[in-house]
């Protein structure tokens, strides 16, 4: 400091000297300048919506999911599929970014099939969980995959939930997604450890209905997957709680409603494919 005036930083060494190891606010000033002058907005997180859940039974695992895919405030697909195949005895339900879920589960399906052929044994659920956890942790949450994974292997039925950052939990019942609170209210009040497969299917369907009716990001139909030691089976659209009861009767527009401004008739040339060249 000379003559009572602060020294102006000339290079990065001066900046480091002024900060003395503290927090540098240079990027904050840069971001504020870009936002005000260049009309560049910082990236924001896209809110996603889904309700998925799963319950572990005595000798089976039952997963369920809704079928609404959203694109911001719009419904992009009313009947998408959120139950993904990993192996014959392992399935998962996914919440988060649709593209991330599709590719992550496809990669895992390929890896587990290669592992099965290499070892000649049925894949275990904990193997899939460890591989998914390692992969997601490596990307620090930037892959938007929130998974409820279930399966039955030689050690019995297993149910896990996997978060986008890579953390995992082994639970008897669990929910994920924006409608998870409504679904968890049903599971916590009605789950029992001695439930049959039919009772488990009814319970997860009721939990998904709670998410559909109480969460704007969830909707459509109810898909259920039952996994036993003999394999898994997806029950597509097991319930349709939102079927349209009344449909508007639109009549066709009469001919001449829209005026024809110009009309052209073109004579198309015929193209012959098998042309032989004479030498």
PDB file of C-alpha atoms in Angstrom:
ATOM      1  CA  UNK A   1       0.000   0.000   0.000  1.00  0.00           C
ATOM      2  CA  UNK A   2       1.454   3.342  -1.083  1.00  0.00           C
ATOM      3  CA  UNK A   3       0.142   6.793  -0.042  1.00  0.00           C
ATOM      4  CA  UNK A   4      -2.855   5.185   1.626  1.00  0.00           C
ATOM      5  CA  UNK A   5      -4.116   3.633  -1.661  1.00  0.00           C
ATOM      6  CA  UNK A   6      -4.581  -0.184  -1.974  1.00  0.00           C
ATOM      7  CA  UNK A   7      -2.285  -1.880  -4.436  1.00  0.00           C
ATOM      8  CA  UNK A   8      -3.926  -2.930  -7.710  1.00  0.00           C
ATOM      9  CA  UNK A   9      -3.311  -6.588  -8.548  1.00  0.00           C
ATOM     10  CA  UNK A  10      -1.204  -6.885 -11.695  1.00  0.00           C
ATOM     11  CA  UNK A  11      -0.935 -10.680 -11.976  1.00  0.00           C
ATOM     12  CA  UNK A  12      -2.085 -13.845 -10.235  1.00  0.00           C
ATOM     13  CA  UNK A  13       0.735 -13.652  -7.695  1.00  0.00           C
ATOM     14  CA  UNK A  14      -0.594 -10.319  -6.466  1.00  0.00           C
ATOM     15  CA  UNK A  15      -4.068 -11.831  -6.191  1.00  0.00           C
ATOM     16  CA  UNK A  16      -2.728 -14.725  -4.135  1.00  0.00           C
ATOM     17  CA  UNK A  17      -0.800 -12.320  -1.951  1.00  0.00           C
ATOM     18  CA  UNK A  18      -3.884 -10.211  -1.252  1.00  0.00           C
ATOM     19  CA  UNK A  19      -5.971 -13.250  -0.428  1.00  0.00           C
ATOM     20  CA  UNK A  20      -3.222 -14.889   1.659  1.00  0.00           C
ATOM     21  CA  UNK A  21      -4.709 -18.351   1.257  1.00  0.00           C
ATOM     22  CA  UNK A  22      -8.291 -17.256   1.867  1.00  0.00           C
ATOM     23  CA  UNK A  23     -11.298 -17.598  -0.415  1.00  0.00           C
ATOM     24  CA  UNK A  24     -10.962 -15.882  -3.785  1.00  0.00           C
ATOM     25  CA  UNK A  25     -14.028 -13.974  -4.928  1.00  0.00           C
ATOM     26  CA  UNK A  26     -12.742 -13.424  -8.469  1.00  0.00           C
ATOM     27  CA  UNK A  27     -15.078 -16.033  -9.994  1.00  0.00           C
ATOM     28  CA  UNK A  28     -18.049 -14.540  -8.167  1.00  0.00           C
ATOM     29  CA  UNK A  29     -17.299 -11.163  -9.713  1.00  0.00           C
ATOM     30  CA  UNK A  30     -16.816 -12.777 -13.115  1.00  0.00           C
ATOM     31  CA  UNK A  31     -20.127 -14.654 -12.892  1.00  0.00           C
ATOM     32  CA  UNK A  32     -21.956 -11.496 -11.818  1.00  0.00           C
ATOM     33  CA  UNK A  33     -20.402  -9.587 -14.730  1.00  0.00           C
ATOM     34  CA  UNK A  34     -21.377 -12.290 -17.254  1.00  0.00           C
ATOM     35  CA  UNK A  35     -24.919 -12.437 -15.886  1.00  0.00           C
ATOM     36  CA  UNK A  36     -25.392  -8.659 -16.122  1.00  0.00           C
ATOM     37  CA  UNK A  37     -23.498  -7.792 -19.310  1.00  0.00           C
ATOM     38  CA  UNK A  38     -23.539 -10.929 -21.475  1.00  0.00           C
ATOM     39  CA  UNK A  39     -26.991 -12.177 -20.393  1.00  0.00           C
ATOM     40  CA  UNK A  40     -25.465 -15.564 -19.535  1.00  0.00           C
ATOM     41  CA  UNK A  41     -27.354 -17.390 -16.819  1.00  0.00           C
ATOM     42  CA  UNK A  42     -25.652 -20.026 -14.673  1.00  0.00           C
ATOM     43  CA  UNK A  43     -26.864 -23.589 -15.230  1.00  0.00           C
ATOM     44  CA  UNK A  44     -29.744 -24.668 -13.047  1.00  0.00           C
ATOM     45  CA  UNK A  45     -30.751 -28.155 -11.985  1.00  0.00           C
ATOM     46  CA  UNK A  46     -33.723 -29.651 -13.828  1.00  0.00           C
ATOM     47  CA  UNK A  47     -36.398 -30.894 -11.476  1.00  0.00           C
ATOM     48  CA  UNK A  48     -37.406 -34.455 -12.239  1.00  0.00           C
ATOM     49  CA  UNK A  49     -40.466 -36.335 -11.056  1.00  0.00           C
ATOM     50  CA  UNK A  50     -41.073 -40.016 -10.389  1.00  0.00           C
ATOM     51  CA  UNK A  51     -42.391 -42.419  -7.782  1.00  0.00           C
ATOM     52  CA  UNK A  52     -40.661 -45.806  -7.447  1.00  0.00           C
ATOM     53  CA  UNK A  53     -40.702 -48.282  -4.586  1.00  0.00           C
ATOM     54  CA  UNK A  54     -39.866 -51.849  -3.645  1.00  0.00           C
ATOM     55  CA  UNK A  55     -40.551 -54.359  -0.890  1.00  0.00           C
ATOM     56  CA  UNK A  56     -38.626 -57.454   0.172  1.00  0.00           C
ATOM     57  CA  UNK A  57     -40.718 -60.528   0.918  1.00  0.00           C
ATOM     58  CA  UNK A  58     -39.815 -63.914   2.342  1.00  0.00           C
ATOM     59  CA  UNK A  59     -38.775 -65.438  -0.977  1.00  0.00           C
ATOM     60  CA  UNK A  60     -39.318 -62.638  -3.501  1.00  0.00           C
ATOM     61  CA  UNK A  61     -38.853 -58.940  -4.225  1.00  0.00           C
ATOM     62  CA  UNK A  62     -41.573 -56.714  -5.700  1.00  0.00           C
ATOM     63  CA  UNK A  63     -40.747 -53.418  -7.444  1.00  0.00           C
ATOM     64  CA  UNK A  64     -43.169 -50.816  -8.777  1.00  0.00           C
ATOM     65  CA  UNK A  65     -43.064 -47.491 -10.622  1.00  0.00           C
ATOM     66  CA  UNK A  66     -45.304 -44.903 -12.217  1.00  0.00           C
ATOM     67  CA  UNK A  67     -45.134 -44.153 -15.953  1.00  0.00           C
ATOM     68  CA  UNK A  68     -44.919 -40.353 -16.270  1.00  0.00           C
ATOM     69  CA  UNK A  69     -41.895 -38.768 -17.941  1.00  0.00           C
ATOM     70  CA  UNK A  70     -41.611 -34.983 -17.565  1.00  0.00           C
ATOM     71  CA  UNK A  71     -39.661 -32.323 -19.438  1.00  0.00           C
ATOM     72  CA  UNK A  72     -39.657 -29.376 -17.066  1.00  0.00           C
ATOM     73  CA  UNK A  73     -43.308 -28.413 -16.537  1.00  0.00           C
ATOM     74  CA  UNK A  74     -44.554 -30.583 -19.428  1.00  0.00           C
ATOM     75  CA  UNK A  75     -45.541 -34.245 -19.535  1.00  0.00           C
ATOM     76  CA  UNK A  76     -43.308 -35.760 -22.222  1.00  0.00           C
ATOM     77  CA  UNK A  77     -44.610 -39.347 -22.018  1.00  0.00           C
ATOM     78  CA  UNK A  78     -47.680 -40.676 -20.233  1.00  0.00           C
ATOM     79  CA  UNK A  79     -46.670 -44.324 -20.390  1.00  0.00           C
ATOM     80  CA  UNK A  80     -42.883 -44.671 -20.236  1.00  0.00           C
ATOM     81  CA  UNK A  81     -41.178 -47.703 -18.676  1.00  0.00           C
ATOM     82  CA  UNK A  82     -39.119 -47.166 -15.517  1.00  0.00           C
ATOM     83  CA  UNK A  83     -38.488 -50.819 -14.633  1.00  0.00           C
ATOM     84  CA  UNK A  84     -35.161 -51.934 -16.120  1.00  0.00           C
ATOM     85  CA  UNK A  85     -33.774 -55.408 -16.757  1.00  0.00           C
ATOM     86  CA  UNK A  86     -30.313 -56.150 -15.359  1.00  0.00           C
ATOM     87  CA  UNK A  87     -30.282 -59.965 -15.282  1.00  0.00           C
ATOM     88  CA  UNK A  88     -32.839 -62.762 -15.182  1.00  0.00           C
ATOM     89  CA  UNK A  89     -32.911 -62.542 -11.388  1.00  0.00           C
ATOM     90  CA  UNK A  90     -32.149 -58.812 -10.948  1.00  0.00           C
ATOM     91  CA  UNK A  91     -34.256 -55.785 -11.942  1.00  0.00           C
ATOM     92  CA  UNK A  92     -34.250 -52.144 -10.907  1.00  0.00           C
ATOM     93  CA  UNK A  93     -36.615 -49.177 -10.888  1.00  0.00           C
ATOM     94  CA  UNK A  94     -35.105 -45.827 -11.819  1.00  0.00           C
ATOM     95  CA  UNK A  95     -35.805 -42.190 -10.962  1.00  0.00           C
ATOM     96  CA  UNK A  96     -33.936 -39.155 -12.252  1.00  0.00           C
ATOM     97  CA  UNK A  97     -32.700 -38.303 -15.737  1.00  0.00           C
ATOM     98  CA  UNK A  98     -34.178 -40.669 -18.311  1.00  0.00           C
ATOM     99  CA  UNK A  99     -31.118 -40.810 -20.595  1.00  0.00           C
ATOM    100  CA  UNK A 100     -28.763 -41.471 -17.670  1.00  0.00           C
ATOM    101  CA  UNK A 101     -30.996 -44.280 -16.431  1.00  0.00           C
ATOM    102  CA  UNK A 102     -31.290 -45.941 -19.836  1.00  0.00           C
ATOM    103  CA  UNK A 103     -27.563 -45.926 -20.511  1.00  0.00           C
ATOM    104  CA  UNK A 104     -26.478 -46.809 -16.979  1.00  0.00           C
ATOM    105  CA  UNK A 105     -28.786 -49.826 -16.767  1.00  0.00           C
ATOM    106  CA  UNK A 106     -27.809 -50.913 -20.294  1.00  0.00           C
ATOM    107  CA  UNK A 107     -24.114 -50.765 -19.364  1.00  0.00           C
ATOM    108  CA  UNK A 108     -24.778 -52.736 -16.197  1.00  0.00           C
ATOM    109  CA  UNK A 109     -26.854 -55.338 -18.065  1.00  0.00           C
ATOM    110  CA  UNK A 110     -23.965 -55.856 -20.503  1.00  0.00           C
ATOM    111  CA  UNK A 111     -21.337 -56.123 -17.767  1.00  0.00           C
ATOM    112  CA  UNK A 112     -23.360 -58.578 -15.696  1.00  0.00           C
ATOM    113  CA  UNK A 113     -24.092 -60.773 -18.726  1.00  0.00           C
ATOM    114  CA  UNK A 114     -20.368 -60.885 -19.562  1.00  0.00           C
ATOM    115  CA  UNK A 115     -19.642 -61.753 -15.932  1.00  0.00           C
ATOM    116  CA  UNK A 116     -22.233 -64.536 -15.994  1.00  0.00           C
ATOM    117  CA  UNK A 117     -20.722 -66.064 -19.142  1.00  0.00           C
ATOM    118  CA  UNK A 118     -17.175 -65.754 -17.779  1.00  0.00           C
ATOM    119  CA  UNK A 119     -17.921 -67.362 -14.413  1.00  0.00           C
ATOM    120  CA  UNK A 120     -20.728 -69.710 -15.434  1.00  0.00           C
ATOM    121  CA  UNK A 121     -22.700 -68.775 -12.319  1.00  0.00           C
ATOM    122  CA  UNK A 122     -25.784 -66.718 -11.589  1.00  0.00           C
ATOM    123  CA  UNK A 123     -24.888 -63.087 -10.783  1.00  0.00           C
ATOM    124  CA  UNK A 124     -25.396 -61.889  -7.222  1.00  0.00           C
ATOM    125  CA  UNK A 125     -27.287 -58.767  -6.291  1.00  0.00           C
ATOM    126  CA  UNK A 126     -24.417 -57.347  -4.222  1.00  0.00           C
ATOM    127  CA  UNK A 127     -22.184 -57.483  -7.312  1.00  0.00           C
ATOM    128  CA  UNK A 128     -24.516 -55.201  -9.255  1.00  0.00           C
ATOM    129  CA  UNK A 129     -24.838 -52.857  -6.282  1.00  0.00           C
ATOM    130  CA  UNK A 130     -21.070 -52.529  -5.895  1.00  0.00           C
ATOM    131  CA  UNK A 131     -20.537 -51.855  -9.616  1.00  0.00           C
ATOM    132  CA  UNK A 132     -23.323 -49.261  -9.750  1.00  0.00           C
ATOM    133  CA  UNK A 133     -22.120 -47.588  -6.572  1.00  0.00           C
ATOM    134  CA  UNK A 134     -18.532 -47.356  -7.851  1.00  0.00           C
ATOM    135  CA  UNK A 135     -19.626 -45.977 -11.211  1.00  0.00           C
ATOM    136  CA  UNK A 136     -21.973 -43.329  -9.778  1.00  0.00           C
ATOM    137  CA  UNK A 137     -19.499 -42.224  -7.106  1.00  0.00           C
ATOM    138  CA  UNK A 138     -16.876 -41.697  -9.788  1.00  0.00           C
ATOM    139  CA  UNK A 139     -19.128 -39.106 -11.444  1.00  0.00           C
ATOM    140  CA  UNK A 140     -19.952 -37.340  -8.146  1.00  0.00           C
ATOM    141  CA  UNK A 141     -23.708 -37.207  -8.707  1.00  0.00           C
ATOM    142  CA  UNK A 142     -23.627 -35.757 -12.223  1.00  0.00           C
ATOM    143  CA  UNK A 143     -25.238 -38.971 -13.517  1.00  0.00           C
ATOM    144  CA  UNK A 144     -28.821 -38.539 -12.343  1.00  0.00           C
ATOM    145  CA  UNK A 145     -29.615 -42.131 -11.363  1.00  0.00           C
ATOM    146  CA  UNK A 146     -31.640 -42.860  -8.249  1.00  0.00           C
ATOM    147  CA  UNK A 147     -32.265 -46.600  -8.253  1.00  0.00           C
ATOM    148  CA  UNK A 148     -34.281 -49.140  -6.293  1.00  0.00           C
ATOM    149  CA  UNK A 149     -32.612 -52.446  -7.126  1.00  0.00           C
ATOM    150  CA  UNK A 150     -33.975 -55.840  -6.190  1.00  0.00           C
ATOM    151  CA  UNK A 151     -33.191 -59.435  -6.935  1.00  0.00           C
ATOM    152  CA  UNK A 152     -33.073 -63.005  -5.685  1.00  0.00           C
ATOM    153  CA  UNK A 153     -29.807 -64.969  -5.732  1.00  0.00           C
ATOM    154  CA  UNK A 154     -28.302 -67.957  -3.941  1.00  0.00           C
ATOM    155  CA  UNK A 155     -28.352 -66.060  -0.638  1.00  0.00           C
ATOM    156  CA  UNK A 156     -32.031 -65.090  -0.889  1.00  0.00           C
ATOM    157  CA  UNK A 157     -33.978 -61.921  -1.750  1.00  0.00           C
ATOM    158  CA  UNK A 158     -32.277 -58.525  -1.520  1.00  0.00           C
ATOM    159  CA  UNK A 159     -33.508 -54.935  -1.882  1.00  0.00           C
ATOM    160  CA  UNK A 160     -31.210 -51.910  -2.167  1.00  0.00           C
ATOM    161  CA  UNK A 161     -31.574 -48.225  -2.855  1.00  0.00           C
ATOM    162  CA  UNK A 162     -28.738 -46.451  -4.681  1.00  0.00           C
ATOM    163  CA  UNK A 163     -28.380 -42.673  -4.684  1.00  0.00           C
ATOM    164  CA  UNK A 164     -26.878 -40.625  -7.543  1.00  0.00           C
ATOM    165  CA  UNK A 165     -23.716 -39.908  -5.521  1.00  0.00           C
ATOM    166  CA  UNK A 166     -23.053 -43.627  -5.024  1.00  0.00           C
ATOM    167  CA  UNK A 167     -24.295 -44.240  -1.476  1.00  0.00           C
ATOM    168  CA  UNK A 168     -26.324 -47.427  -0.952  1.00  0.00           C
ATOM    169  CA  UNK A 169     -28.753 -48.787   1.629  1.00  0.00           C
ATOM    170  CA  UNK A 170     -30.051 -52.319   2.162  1.00  0.00           C
ATOM    171  CA  UNK A 171     -33.659 -52.089   3.338  1.00  0.00           C
ATOM    172  CA  UNK A 172     -36.783 -54.260   3.686  1.00  0.00           C
ATOM    173  CA  UNK A 173     -38.828 -51.596   1.870  1.00  0.00           C
ATOM    174  CA  UNK A 174     -37.892 -48.291   0.252  1.00  0.00           C
ATOM    175  CA  UNK A 175     -39.113 -45.523  -2.048  1.00  0.00           C
ATOM    176  CA  UNK A 176     -37.371 -42.914  -4.201  1.00  0.00           C
ATOM    177  CA  UNK A 177     -38.349 -40.008  -6.420  1.00  0.00           C
ATOM    178  CA  UNK A 178     -40.352 -36.833  -5.953  1.00  0.00           C
ATOM    179  CA  UNK A 179     -43.400 -38.825  -4.801  1.00  0.00           C
ATOM    180  CA  UNK A 180     -41.409 -40.930  -2.339  1.00  0.00           C
ATOM    181  CA  UNK A 181     -42.866 -39.267   0.763  1.00  0.00           C
ATOM    182  CA  UNK A 182     -46.434 -40.200  -0.150  1.00  0.00           C
ATOM    183  CA  UNK A 183     -45.373 -43.734  -1.081  1.00  0.00           C
ATOM    184  CA  UNK A 184     -43.310 -44.148   2.089  1.00  0.00           C
ATOM    185  CA  UNK A 185     -46.337 -43.202   4.195  1.00  0.00           C
ATOM    186  CA  UNK A 186     -48.166 -46.218   2.769  1.00  0.00           C
ATOM    187  CA  UNK A 187     -45.240 -48.622   3.121  1.00  0.00           C
ATOM    188  CA  UNK A 188     -44.395 -47.618   6.697  1.00  0.00           C
ATOM    189  CA  UNK A 189     -47.983 -48.111   7.848  1.00  0.00           C
ATOM    190  CA  UNK A 190     -48.837 -51.346   6.006  1.00  0.00           C
ATOM    191  CA  UNK A 191     -45.630 -53.306   5.364  1.00  0.00           C
ATOM    192  CA  UNK A 192     -45.181 -56.669   7.098  1.00  0.00           C
ATOM    193  CA  UNK A 193     -42.327 -59.117   6.867  1.00  0.00           C
ATOM    194  CA  UNK A 194     -44.583 -62.145   6.299  1.00  0.00           C
ATOM    195  CA  UNK A 195     -46.493 -60.807   3.282  1.00  0.00           C
ATOM    196  CA  UNK A 196     -47.325 -63.001   0.305  1.00  0.00           C
ATOM    197  CA  UNK A 197     -46.497 -62.044  -3.280  1.00  0.00           C
ATOM    198  CA  UNK A 198     -50.085 -60.954  -3.989  1.00  0.00           C
ATOM    199  CA  UNK A 199     -50.108 -58.816  -0.838  1.00  0.00           C
ATOM    200  CA  UNK A 200     -46.757 -57.316  -1.836  1.00  0.00           C
ATOM    201  CA  UNK A 201     -48.050 -56.455  -5.305  1.00  0.00           C
ATOM    202  CA  UNK A 202     -51.132 -54.800  -3.826  1.00  0.00           C
ATOM    203  CA  UNK A 203     -49.011 -52.826  -1.347  1.00  0.00           C
ATOM    204  CA  UNK A 204     -46.527 -51.418  -3.866  1.00  0.00           C
ATOM    205  CA  UNK A 205     -49.377 -50.575  -6.259  1.00  0.00           C
ATOM    206  CA  UNK A 206     -51.101 -48.661  -3.460  1.00  0.00           C
ATOM    207  CA  UNK A 207     -47.862 -46.838  -2.671  1.00  0.00           C
ATOM    208  CA  UNK A 208     -47.394 -45.816  -6.319  1.00  0.00           C
ATOM    209  CA  UNK A 209     -51.015 -44.626  -6.480  1.00  0.00           C
ATOM    210  CA  UNK A 210     -50.302 -42.420  -3.457  1.00  0.00           C
ATOM    211  CA  UNK A 211     -47.380 -40.888  -5.338  1.00  0.00           C
ATOM    212  CA  UNK A 212     -49.435 -40.445  -8.515  1.00  0.00           C
ATOM    213  CA  UNK A 213     -52.299 -38.647  -6.754  1.00  0.00           C
ATOM    214  CA  UNK A 214     -50.156 -36.495  -4.412  1.00  0.00           C
ATOM    215  CA  UNK A 215     -47.167 -35.548  -6.580  1.00  0.00           C
ATOM    216  CA  UNK A 216     -47.390 -33.512  -9.780  1.00  0.00           C
ATOM    217  CA  UNK A 217     -44.207 -35.080 -11.120  1.00  0.00           C
ATOM    218  CA  UNK A 218     -45.726 -38.581 -10.985  1.00  0.00           C
ATOM    219  CA  UNK A 219     -48.647 -39.920 -12.962  1.00  0.00           C
ATOM    220  CA  UNK A 220     -49.865 -42.329 -15.585  1.00  0.00           C
ATOM    221  CA  UNK A 221     -50.170 -46.030 -14.808  1.00  0.00           C
ATOM    222  CA  UNK A 222     -48.679 -48.480 -12.317  1.00  0.00           C
ATOM    223  CA  UNK A 223     -45.999 -50.948 -13.454  1.00  0.00           C
ATOM    224  CA  UNK A 224     -45.036 -53.830 -11.150  1.00  0.00           C
ATOM    225  CA  UNK A 225     -42.136 -56.308 -11.314  1.00  0.00           C
ATOM    226  CA  UNK A 226     -42.106 -59.559  -9.320  1.00  0.00           C
ATOM    227  CA  UNK A 227     -38.714 -61.260  -8.883  1.00  0.00           C
ATOM    228  CA  UNK A 228     -38.413 -64.801  -7.518  1.00  0.00           C
ATOM    229  CA  UNK A 229     -35.734 -67.504  -7.650  1.00  0.00           C
ATOM    230  CA  UNK A 230     -37.169 -68.557 -11.035  1.00  0.00           C
ATOM    231  CA  UNK A 231     -36.663 -65.095 -12.536  1.00  0.00           C
ATOM    232  CA  UNK A 232     -38.448 -61.783 -12.857  1.00  0.00           C
ATOM    233  CA  UNK A 233     -41.628 -60.756 -14.617  1.00  0.00           C
ATOM    234  CA  UNK A 234     -42.755 -57.210 -15.408  1.00  0.00           C
ATOM    235  CA  UNK A 235     -46.508 -56.595 -15.181  1.00  0.00           C
ATOM    236  CA  UNK A 236     -46.874 -53.670 -17.554  1.00  0.00           C
ATOM    237  CA  UNK A 237     -49.769 -51.301 -16.732  1.00  0.00           C
ATOM    238  CA  UNK A 238     -51.043 -53.515 -13.938  1.00  0.00           C
ATOM    239  CA  UNK A 239     -53.272 -50.659 -12.835  1.00  0.00           C
ATOM    240  CA  UNK A 240     -54.578 -47.648 -14.750  1.00  0.00           C
ATOM    241  CA  UNK A 241     -55.848 -45.207 -12.137  1.00  0.00           C
ATOM    242  CA  UNK A 242     -55.997 -42.243 -14.528  1.00  0.00           C
ATOM    243  CA  UNK A 243     -58.039 -43.532 -17.437  1.00  0.00           C
ATOM    244  CA  UNK A 244     -59.993 -40.814 -19.204  1.00  0.00           C
ATOM    245  CA  UNK A 245     -63.699 -41.347 -18.584  1.00  0.00           C
ATOM    246  CA  UNK A 246     -65.047 -38.576 -20.781  1.00  0.00           C
ATOM    247  CA  UNK A 247     -63.716 -37.826 -24.232  1.00  0.00           C
ATOM    248  CA  UNK A 248     -64.736 -34.759 -26.199  1.00  0.00           C
ATOM    249  CA  UNK A 249     -66.565 -35.547 -29.442  1.00  0.00           C
ATOM    250  CA  UNK A 250     -64.747 -33.498 -32.043  1.00  0.00           C
ATOM    251  CA  UNK A 251     -66.361 -33.479 -35.439  1.00  0.00           C
ATOM    252  CA  UNK A 252     -64.258 -33.299 -38.570  1.00  0.00           C
ATOM    253  CA  UNK A 253     -63.914 -29.954 -40.301  1.00  0.00           C
ATOM    254  CA  UNK A 254     -66.049 -29.697 -43.453  1.00  0.00           C
ATOM    255  CA  UNK A 255     -64.325 -29.452 -46.833  1.00  0.00           C
ATOM    256  CA  UNK A 256     -63.668 -25.829 -47.743  1.00  0.00           C
ATOM    257  CA  UNK A 257     -63.024 -24.590 -44.229  1.00  0.00           C
ATOM    258  CA  UNK A 258     -59.425 -23.780 -45.140  1.00  0.00           C
ATOM    259  CA  UNK A 259     -59.086 -21.991 -48.506  1.00  0.00           C
ATOM    260  CA  UNK A 260     -56.714 -23.501 -51.087  1.00  0.00           C
ATOM    261  CA  UNK A 261     -54.397 -20.711 -52.239  1.00  0.00           C
ATOM    262  CA  UNK A 262     -52.411 -22.626 -54.856  1.00  0.00           C
ATOM    263  CA  UNK A 263     -52.609 -26.061 -56.435  1.00  0.00           C
ATOM    264  CA  UNK A 264     -49.911 -27.686 -58.558  1.00  0.00           C
ATOM    265  CA  UNK A 265     -49.908 -31.072 -60.308  1.00  0.00           C
ATOM    266  CA  UNK A 266     -46.444 -32.505 -60.898  1.00  0.00           C
ATOM    267  CA  UNK A 267     -45.627 -35.305 -63.305  1.00  0.00           C
ATOM    268  CA  UNK A 268     -43.043 -37.517 -61.652  1.00  0.00           C
ATOM    269  CA  UNK A 269     -40.394 -39.292 -63.710  1.00  0.00           C
ATOM    270  CA  UNK A 270     -40.078 -43.072 -63.490  1.00  0.00           C
ATOM    271  CA  UNK A 271     -36.690 -44.356 -62.337  1.00  0.00           C
ATOM    272  CA  UNK A 272     -35.609 -47.742 -63.659  1.00  0.00           C
ATOM    273  CA  UNK A 273     -33.269 -49.588 -61.318  1.00  0.00           C
ATOM    274  CA  UNK A 274     -32.006 -52.494 -63.438  1.00  0.00           C
ATOM    275  CA  UNK A 275     -30.320 -50.631 -66.288  1.00  0.00           C
ATOM    276  CA  UNK A 276     -27.702 -52.595 -68.250  1.00  0.00           C
ATOM    277  CA  UNK A 277     -24.831 -50.750 -69.863  1.00  0.00           C
ATOM    278  CA  UNK A 278     -23.989 -51.680 -73.477  1.00  0.00           C
ATOM    279  CA  UNK A 279     -20.309 -51.868 -74.382  1.00  0.00           C
TER     280      UNK A 279
END
